CSV table of N, CA and C in Angstrom, one decimal:
chain,number,residue,atom,x,y,z
A,30,UNK,N,77.8,172.2,93.3
A,30,UNK,CA,79.0,172.0,92.5
A,30,UNK,C,78.7,170.9,91.5
A,31,UNK,N,79.3,171.1,90.3
A,31,UNK,CA,79.1,170.1,89.2
A,31,UNK,C,80.0,168.9,89.5
A,32,UNK,N,79.5,167.8,89.1
A,32,UNK,CA,80.3,166.5,89.2
A,32,UNK,C,81.3,166.4,88.2
A,33,UNK,N,82.4,165.6,88.5
A,33,UNK,CA,83.4,165.2,87.5
A,33,UNK,C,82.8,164.2,86.6
A,34,UNK,N,83.2,164.2,85.3
A,34,UNK,CA,82.7,163.2,84.4
A,34,UNK,C,83.8,163.0,83.3
A,35,UNK,N,83.6,162.0,82.5
A,35,UNK,CA,84.6,161.7,81.4
A,35,UNK,C,83.8,161.6,80.1
A,36,UNK,N,84.4,162.3,79.1
A,36,UNK,CA,83.9,162.2,77.7
A,36,UNK,C,84.9,161.7,76.8
A,37,UNK,N,84.6,160.7,76.0
A,37,UNK,CA,85.5,160.2,75.0
A,37,UNK,C,84.9,160.7,73.6
A,38,UNK,N,85.9,161.0,72.8
A,38,UNK,CA,85.5,161.5,71.4
A,38,UNK,C,86.3,160.7,70.4
A,39,UNK,N,85.6,159.8,69.7
A,39,UNK,CA,86.3,159.0,68.6
A,39,UNK,C,86.2,159.8,67.3
A,40,UNK,N,87.4,160.0,66.7
A,40,UNK,CA,87.4,160.9,65.5
A,40,UNK,C,87.9,160.1,64.3
A,41,UNK,N,87.0,160.0,63.3
A,41,UNK,CA,87.3,159.4,62.0
A,41,UNK,C,87.6,160.6,61.1
A,42,UNK,N,88.3,160.4,60.1
A,42,UNK,CA,88.6,161.5,59.2
A,42,UNK,C,89.2,162.7,59.9
A,43,UNK,N,90.2,162.4,60.7
A,43,UNK,CA,90.9,163.3,61.7
A,43,UNK,C,91.3,164.6,61.0
A,44,UNK,N,91.9,164.5,59.8
A,44,UNK,CA,92.4,165.7,59.1
A,44,UNK,C,91.2,166.6,58.7
A,45,UNK,N,90.1,166.1,58.4
A,45,UNK,CA,88.9,166.9,58.1
A,45,UNK,C,88.2,167.5,59.3
A,46,UNK,N,88.0,166.7,60.3
A,46,UNK,CA,87.2,167.1,61.5
A,46,UNK,C,88.0,167.8,62.5
A,47,UNK,N,89.3,167.7,62.6
A,47,UNK,CA,90.1,168.2,63.7
A,47,UNK,C,89.9,169.7,64.0
A,48,UNK,N,89.9,170.6,62.9
A,48,UNK,CA,89.7,172.0,63.2
A,48,UNK,C,88.4,172.4,63.9
A,49,UNK,N,87.3,171.8,63.5
A,49,UNK,CA,86.0,172.1,64.1
A,49,UNK,C,85.9,171.5,65.5
A,50,UNK,N,86.4,170.3,65.7
A,50,UNK,CA,86.5,169.7,67.0
A,50,UNK,C,87.2,170.6,67.9
A,51,UNK,N,88.4,171.1,67.5
A,51,UNK,CA,89.2,171.9,68.3
A,51,UNK,C,88.5,173.2,68.7
A,52,UNK,N,87.7,173.8,67.8
A,52,UNK,CA,86.9,175.0,68.0
A,52,UNK,C,85.9,174.7,69.1
A,53,UNK,N,85.2,173.6,69.0
A,53,UNK,CA,84.2,173.3,70.0
A,53,UNK,C,84.8,173.1,71.4
A,54,UNK,N,85.9,172.4,71.4
A,54,UNK,CA,86.6,172.2,72.7
A,54,UNK,C,87.1,173.5,73.3
A,55,UNK,N,87.6,174.4,72.5
A,55,UNK,CA,88.1,175.7,72.9
A,55,UNK,C,86.9,176.5,73.5
A,56,UNK,N,85.8,176.5,72.8
A,56,UNK,CA,84.6,177.2,73.3
A,56,UNK,C,84.1,176.7,74.7
A,57,UNK,N,84.4,175.4,75.0
A,57,UNK,CA,84.0,174.8,76.2
A,57,UNK,C,85.2,174.5,77.2
A,58,UNK,N,86.3,175.2,76.9
A,58,UNK,CA,87.5,175.0,77.7
A,58,UNK,C,87.4,175.2,79.2
A,59,UNK,N,86.4,176.0,79.6
A,59,UNK,CA,86.3,176.2,81.1
A,59,UNK,C,85.7,175.0,81.8
A,60,UNK,N,85.2,174.0,81.0
A,60,UNK,CA,84.7,172.8,81.7
A,60,UNK,C,85.7,171.7,81.7
A,61,UNK,N,86.8,171.8,80.9
A,61,UNK,CA,87.7,170.8,80.7
A,61,UNK,C,88.8,170.9,81.7
A,62,UNK,N,88.9,169.8,82.6
A,62,UNK,CA,89.8,169.8,83.7
A,62,UNK,C,91.1,169.1,83.1
A,63,UNK,N,91.0,168.1,82.3
A,63,UNK,CA,92.1,167.4,81.7
A,63,UNK,C,91.8,166.9,80.3
A,64,UNK,N,92.8,166.7,79.5
A,64,UNK,CA,92.6,166.3,78.1
A,64,UNK,C,93.7,165.4,77.7
A,65,UNK,N,93.4,164.3,77.0
A,65,UNK,CA,94.4,163.3,76.5
A,65,UNK,C,94.0,162.9,75.2
A,66,UNK,N,94.8,163.1,74.2
A,66,UNK,CA,94.5,162.7,72.8
A,66,UNK,C,95.6,161.8,72.2
A,67,UNK,N,95.1,160.8,71.5
A,67,UNK,CA,96.0,159.9,70.9
A,67,UNK,C,95.5,159.6,69.5
A,68,UNK,N,96.4,159.1,68.6
A,68,UNK,CA,96.0,158.6,67.3
A,68,UNK,C,96.9,157.4,67.1
A,69,UNK,N,96.4,156.4,66.4
A,69,UNK,CA,97.1,155.2,66.0
A,69,UNK,C,98.0,155.5,64.8
A,70,UNK,N,99.3,155.4,65.0
A,70,UNK,CA,100.2,155.7,63.9
A,70,UNK,C,100.0,155.0,62.6
A,71,UNK,N,99.4,153.8,62.8
A,71,UNK,CA,99.1,153.0,61.6
A,71,UNK,C,97.7,153.4,60.9
A,72,UNK,N,97.0,154.2,61.6
A,72,UNK,CA,95.7,154.7,61.2
A,72,UNK,C,95.7,156.2,61.2
A,73,UNK,N,96.2,156.8,60.3
A,73,UNK,CA,96.4,158.3,60.3
A,73,UNK,C,95.1,159.0,60.5
A,74,UNK,N,94.1,158.5,60.0
A,74,UNK,CA,92.8,159.3,60.0
A,74,UNK,C,91.9,159.1,61.2
A,75,UNK,N,92.4,158.3,62.2
A,75,UNK,CA,91.6,158.0,63.4
A,75,UNK,C,92.2,158.5,64.6
A,76,UNK,N,91.5,159.0,65.6
A,76,UNK,CA,92.0,159.4,66.8
A,76,UNK,C,91.0,159.3,67.9
A,77,UNK,N,91.5,159.4,69.2
A,77,UNK,CA,90.7,159.3,70.3
A,77,UNK,C,91.1,160.5,71.3
A,78,UNK,N,90.1,161.2,71.7
A,78,UNK,CA,90.3,162.3,72.7
A,78,UNK,C,89.5,161.9,74.0
A,79,UNK,N,90.2,162.0,75.1
A,79,UNK,CA,89.5,161.7,76.4
A,79,UNK,C,89.5,163.0,77.2
A,80,UNK,N,88.4,163.5,77.7
A,80,UNK,CA,88.3,164.7,78.4
A,80,UNK,C,87.8,164.4,79.8
A,81,UNK,N,88.4,165.0,80.8
A,81,UNK,CA,87.9,165.0,82.2
A,81,UNK,C,87.1,166.3,82.3
A,82,UNK,N,85.9,166.3,82.7
A,82,UNK,CA,85.0,167.5,82.7
A,82,UNK,C,84.5,167.8,84.1
A,83,UNK,N,84.3,169.0,84.3
A,83,UNK,CA,83.5,169.5,85.5
A,83,UNK,C,82.6,170.6,85.0
A,84,UNK,N,81.3,170.2,84.8
A,84,UNK,CA,80.4,171.1,84.3
A,84,UNK,C,78.9,170.7,84.4
A,85,UNK,N,78.1,171.6,84.1
A,85,UNK,CA,76.6,171.4,84.1
A,85,UNK,C,76.2,170.4,83.0
A,86,UNK,N,75.4,169.4,83.3
A,86,UNK,CA,75.0,168.4,82.3
A,86,UNK,C,74.4,169.0,81.0
A,87,UNK,N,73.7,170.1,81.2
A,87,UNK,CA,73.1,170.7,80.0
A,87,UNK,C,74.2,171.2,79.0
A,88,UNK,N,75.2,171.8,79.6
A,88,UNK,CA,76.3,172.3,78.7
A,88,UNK,C,77.1,171.1,78.1
A,89,UNK,N,77.3,170.1,78.9
A,89,UNK,CA,78.0,168.9,78.4
A,89,UNK,C,77.2,168.3,77.3
A,90,UNK,N,75.9,168.1,77.5
A,90,UNK,CA,75.0,167.6,76.4
A,90,UNK,C,75.0,168.4,75.2
A,91,UNK,N,75.0,169.7,75.3
A,91,UNK,CA,75.1,170.6,74.2
A,91,UNK,C,76.4,170.4,73.4
A,92,UNK,N,77.5,170.4,74.2
A,92,UNK,CA,78.8,170.1,73.5
A,92,UNK,C,78.9,168.8,72.8
A,93,UNK,N,78.3,167.8,73.5
A,93,UNK,CA,78.3,166.4,72.8
A,93,UNK,C,77.5,166.4,71.6
A,94,UNK,N,76.3,167.1,71.6
A,94,UNK,CA,75.5,167.2,70.4
A,94,UNK,C,76.2,167.9,69.2
A,95,UNK,N,76.9,169.0,69.6
A,95,UNK,CA,77.7,169.7,68.5
A,95,UNK,C,78.8,168.8,67.9
A,96,UNK,N,79.5,168.1,68.8
A,96,UNK,CA,80.5,167.2,68.3
A,96,UNK,C,79.9,166.0,67.5
A,97,UNK,N,78.9,165.4,68.0
A,97,UNK,CA,78.3,164.3,67.3
A,97,UNK,C,77.7,164.7,66.0
A,98,UNK,N,77.4,165.9,65.8
A,98,UNK,CA,76.8,166.4,64.6
A,98,UNK,C,77.8,166.5,63.5
A,99,UNK,N,79.1,166.4,63.8
A,99,UNK,CA,80.2,166.4,62.8
A,99,UNK,C,80.4,165.1,62.2
A,100,UNK,N,80.8,165.1,60.9
A,100,UNK,CA,81.1,163.8,60.2
A,100,UNK,C,82.2,163.1,60.9
A,101,UNK,N,82.0,161.8,61.1
A,101,UNK,CA,83.0,160.9,61.6
A,101,UNK,C,83.3,161.1,63.1
A,102,UNK,N,82.5,161.8,63.9
A,102,UNK,CA,82.7,162.0,65.3
A,102,UNK,C,81.6,161.2,66.1
A,103,UNK,N,82.1,160.4,67.1
A,103,UNK,CA,81.3,159.7,68.0
A,103,UNK,C,81.7,160.1,69.4
A,104,UNK,N,80.7,160.3,70.3
A,104,UNK,CA,81.0,160.6,71.7
A,104,UNK,C,80.4,159.6,72.6
A,105,UNK,N,81.0,159.5,73.8
A,105,UNK,CA,80.5,158.7,74.8
A,105,UNK,C,80.8,159.3,76.2
A,106,UNK,N,79.8,159.5,77.0
A,106,UNK,CA,79.9,160.2,78.3
A,106,UNK,C,79.7,159.3,79.5
A,107,UNK,N,80.5,159.5,80.5
A,107,UNK,CA,80.3,158.7,81.7
A,107,UNK,C,80.4,159.6,82.9
A,108,UNK,N,79.4,159.6,83.8
A,108,UNK,CA,79.5,160.3,85.1
A,108,UNK,C,80.3,159.5,86.0
A,109,UNK,N,81.1,160.2,86.8
A,109,UNK,CA,81.9,159.5,87.8
A,109,UNK,C,81.3,159.6,89.1
């Protein structure tokens, strides 16, 4: 069984990056146990998405690499 983990996604240029970020998350939706997204109302272009994941580390790394390859996207992963 795959372990639970947490992935944070910091999004700059939210209006530009959001559609592709959403596509990647949808493609990997079977690994996402929970999702929480916020943006700072004073900073319209910045956001933070936190995912609770249950999945194979190879798939998680692939998803992180896809996300990190986008402009203004930073990821950080933590095994629980």
